[in-house]
Short mmCIF file of C-alpha atoms in Angstrom, two decimals:
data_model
loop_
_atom_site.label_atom_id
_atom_site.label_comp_id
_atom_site.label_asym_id
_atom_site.label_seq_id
_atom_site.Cartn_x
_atom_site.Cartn_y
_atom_site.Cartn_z
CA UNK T 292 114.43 67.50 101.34
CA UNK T 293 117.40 68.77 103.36
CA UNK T 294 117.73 72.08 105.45
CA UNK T 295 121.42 73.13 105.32
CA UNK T 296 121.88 76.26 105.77
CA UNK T 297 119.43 78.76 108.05
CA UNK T 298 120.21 82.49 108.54
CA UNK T 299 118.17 84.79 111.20
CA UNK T 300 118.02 88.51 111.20
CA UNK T 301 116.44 90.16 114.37
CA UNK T 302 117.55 92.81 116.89
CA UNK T 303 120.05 94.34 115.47
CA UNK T 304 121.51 90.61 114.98
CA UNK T 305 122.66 88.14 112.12
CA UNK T 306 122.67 84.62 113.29
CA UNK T 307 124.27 82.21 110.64
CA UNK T 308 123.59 78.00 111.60
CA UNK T 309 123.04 78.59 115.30
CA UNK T 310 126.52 80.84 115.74
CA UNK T 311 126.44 85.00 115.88
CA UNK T 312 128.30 86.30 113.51
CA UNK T 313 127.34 90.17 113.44
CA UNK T 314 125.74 92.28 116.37
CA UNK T 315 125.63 96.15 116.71
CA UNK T 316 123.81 98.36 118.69
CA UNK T 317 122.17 100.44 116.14
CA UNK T 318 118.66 101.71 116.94
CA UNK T 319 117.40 101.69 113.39
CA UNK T 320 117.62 99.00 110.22
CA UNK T 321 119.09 101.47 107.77
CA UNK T 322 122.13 102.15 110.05
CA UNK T 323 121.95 98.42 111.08
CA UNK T 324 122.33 97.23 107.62
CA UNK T 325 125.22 99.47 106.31
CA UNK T 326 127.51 98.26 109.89
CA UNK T 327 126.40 94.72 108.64
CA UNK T 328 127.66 95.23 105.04
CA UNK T 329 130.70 97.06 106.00
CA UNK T 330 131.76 94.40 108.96
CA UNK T 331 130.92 91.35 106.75
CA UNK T 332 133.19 92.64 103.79
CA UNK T 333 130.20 92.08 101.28
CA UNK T 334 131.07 93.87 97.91
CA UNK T 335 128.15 94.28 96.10
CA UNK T 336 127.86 98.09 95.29
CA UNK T 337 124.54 98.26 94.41
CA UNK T 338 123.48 97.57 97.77
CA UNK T 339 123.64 101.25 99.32
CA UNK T 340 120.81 101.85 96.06
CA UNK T 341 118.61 99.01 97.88
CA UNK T 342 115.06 99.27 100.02
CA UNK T 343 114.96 98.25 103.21
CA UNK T 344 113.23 94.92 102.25
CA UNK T 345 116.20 94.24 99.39
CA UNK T 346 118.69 94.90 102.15
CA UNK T 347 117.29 92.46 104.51
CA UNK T 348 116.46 89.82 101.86
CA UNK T 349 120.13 90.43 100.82
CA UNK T 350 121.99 90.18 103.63
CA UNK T 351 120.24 86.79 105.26
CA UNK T 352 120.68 85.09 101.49
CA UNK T 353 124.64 86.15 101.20
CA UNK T 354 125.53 84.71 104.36
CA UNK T 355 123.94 80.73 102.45
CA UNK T 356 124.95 81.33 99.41
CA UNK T 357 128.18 83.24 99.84
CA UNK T 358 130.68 82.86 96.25
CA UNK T 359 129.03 79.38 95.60
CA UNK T 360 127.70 78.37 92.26
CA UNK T 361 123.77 78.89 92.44
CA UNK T 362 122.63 79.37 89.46
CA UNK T 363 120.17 76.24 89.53
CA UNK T 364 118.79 77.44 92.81
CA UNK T 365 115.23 78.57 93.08
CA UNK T 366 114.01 81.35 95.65
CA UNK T 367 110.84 81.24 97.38
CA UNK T 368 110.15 84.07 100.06
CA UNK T 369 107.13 85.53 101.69
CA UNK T 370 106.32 87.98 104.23
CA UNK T 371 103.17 89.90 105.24
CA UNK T 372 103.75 93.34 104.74
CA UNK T 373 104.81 92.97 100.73
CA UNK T 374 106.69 96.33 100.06
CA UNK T 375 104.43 98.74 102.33
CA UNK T 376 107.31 100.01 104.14
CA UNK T 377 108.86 101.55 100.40
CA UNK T 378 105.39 102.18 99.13
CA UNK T 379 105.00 104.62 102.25
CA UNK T 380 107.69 106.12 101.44
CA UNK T 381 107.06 106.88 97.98
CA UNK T 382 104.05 107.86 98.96
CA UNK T 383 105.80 110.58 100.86
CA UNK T 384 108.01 111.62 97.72
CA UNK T 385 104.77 112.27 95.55
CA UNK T 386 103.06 114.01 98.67
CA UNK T 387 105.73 116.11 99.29
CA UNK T 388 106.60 120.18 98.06
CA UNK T 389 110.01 119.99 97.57
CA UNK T 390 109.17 117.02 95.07
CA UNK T 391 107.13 117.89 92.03
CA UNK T 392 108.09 114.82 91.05
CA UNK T 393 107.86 110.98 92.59
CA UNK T 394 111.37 109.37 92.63
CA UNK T 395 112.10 107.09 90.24
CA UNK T 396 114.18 105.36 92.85
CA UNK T 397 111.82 104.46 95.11
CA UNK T 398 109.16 103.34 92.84
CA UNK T 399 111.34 100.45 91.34
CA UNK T 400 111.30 98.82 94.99
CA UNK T 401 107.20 99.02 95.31
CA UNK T 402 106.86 95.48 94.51
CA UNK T 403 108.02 92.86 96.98
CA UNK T 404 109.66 90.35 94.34
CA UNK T 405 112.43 92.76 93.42
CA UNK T 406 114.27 91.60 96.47
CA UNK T 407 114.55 88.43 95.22
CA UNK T 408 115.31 90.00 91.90
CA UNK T 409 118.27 91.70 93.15
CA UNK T 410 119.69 88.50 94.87
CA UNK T 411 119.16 86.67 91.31
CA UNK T 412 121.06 88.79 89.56
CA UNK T 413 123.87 88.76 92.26
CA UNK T 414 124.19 84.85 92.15
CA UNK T 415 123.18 84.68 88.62
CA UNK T 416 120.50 82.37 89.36
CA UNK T 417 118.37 80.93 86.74
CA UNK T 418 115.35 79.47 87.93
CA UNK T 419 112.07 79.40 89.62
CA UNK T 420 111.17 82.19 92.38
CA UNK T 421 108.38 83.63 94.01
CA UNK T 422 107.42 85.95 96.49
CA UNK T 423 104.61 85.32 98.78
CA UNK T 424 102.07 87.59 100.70
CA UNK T 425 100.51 85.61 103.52
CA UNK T 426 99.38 86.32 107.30
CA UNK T 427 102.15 84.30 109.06
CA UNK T 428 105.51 82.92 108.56
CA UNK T 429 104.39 78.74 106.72
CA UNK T 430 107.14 77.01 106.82
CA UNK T 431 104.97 74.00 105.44
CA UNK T 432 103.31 75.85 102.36
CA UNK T 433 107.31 77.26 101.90
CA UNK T 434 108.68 73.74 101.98
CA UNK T 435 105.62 71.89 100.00
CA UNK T 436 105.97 75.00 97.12
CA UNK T 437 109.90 74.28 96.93
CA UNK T 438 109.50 69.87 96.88
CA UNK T 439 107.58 70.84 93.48
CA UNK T 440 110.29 72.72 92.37
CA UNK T 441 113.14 70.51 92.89
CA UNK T 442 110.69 66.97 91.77
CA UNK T 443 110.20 69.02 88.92
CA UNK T 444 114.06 69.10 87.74
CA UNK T 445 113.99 73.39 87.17
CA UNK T 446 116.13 73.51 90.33
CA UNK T 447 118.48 71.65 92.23
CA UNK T 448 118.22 73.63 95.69
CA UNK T 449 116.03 76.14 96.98
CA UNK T 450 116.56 79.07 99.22
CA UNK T 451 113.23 79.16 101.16
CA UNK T 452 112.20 82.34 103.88
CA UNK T 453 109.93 84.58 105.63
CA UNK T 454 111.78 88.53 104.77
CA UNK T 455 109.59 90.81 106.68
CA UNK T 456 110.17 94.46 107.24
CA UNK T 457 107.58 97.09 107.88
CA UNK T 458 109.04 100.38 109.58
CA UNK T 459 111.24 99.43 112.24
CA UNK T 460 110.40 95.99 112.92
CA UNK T 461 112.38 93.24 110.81
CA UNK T 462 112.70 89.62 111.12
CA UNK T 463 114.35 87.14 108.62
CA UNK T 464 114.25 83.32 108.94
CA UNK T 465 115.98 82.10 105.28
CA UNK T 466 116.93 78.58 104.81
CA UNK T 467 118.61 76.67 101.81
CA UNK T 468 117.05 72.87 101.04
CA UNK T 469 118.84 70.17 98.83
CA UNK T 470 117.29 67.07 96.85
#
């Protein structure tokens, strides 16, 4: 297997194969991510209806796979926080006066693998993907999971990563591999 393409998404950064190519001061993700999807020219209007965890996911994976055919390329992500950062905060809806009732918004984005949902749909992929819950960032366990995949024929590249988000703290590290 190949690594081709890596993305990184830290402090208020998006680093695409070693080069910079987005960097704002914001203090928070939310504002962070709507400078990054206005500066990069993204068009992808259901976006701005995203979690945090979608937009992160999102952004890192449209900066590999871009307008490019993927739709027999696999996704495989993990993280170790799953969706807490959403569930809090529909946890907050139900909890709340003003709210009699829980938005239906929020709850759709309580389960981690609806990031990789959303980026499915936007490259019309049509293959394997997973979302894993584990301690650490294993790039080995990532890399092992996705050799199955492509030996097995169901996909001819995989988009591997490690999407984590929990409050204010985000990192992304999402790489493509080839046959």
């Amino acid at each position: 297997m190949k690594k081709t393409d890596i993305c990184t998404i830290n402090n208020s950064k998006i680093t695409f194969n070693n080069e910079i190519i987005f960097e704002t001061t914001a203090e928070n993700f939310s504002d962070f991510a709507k400078e990054a999807y206005k500066s990069l020219e993204l068009n992808y209007p259901k976006f701005h209806k995203m979690d945090n965890l979608s937009k992160l996911a999102f952004l890192a994976s449209e900066m590999i796979l871009k307008d490019n055919d993927h739709s027999r390329t696999a996704i495989i992500f993990a993280n170790k926080s799953s969706s807490l950062d959403t569930d809090f905060k529909y946890q907050e809806s139900i909890n709340s006066q003003e709210n009699y009732f829980p938005s239906p918004a929020v709850f759709v984005y309580t389960l981690p693998n609806i990031c990789v949902g959303e980026i499915s749909i936007r490259h019309k992929m049509q293959t394997e993907n997973a979302f894993f819950i584990l301690d650490e960032f294993d790039e080995h366990f990532l890399n092992n999971y996705s050799e199955q995949i492509l030996q097995s024929g169901k996909a001819d590249k995989v988009l591997c990563g490690w999407v984590e988000l929990y409050h204010e703290s985000y990192n992304a590290f999402v790489y493509l591999l080839n046959k």
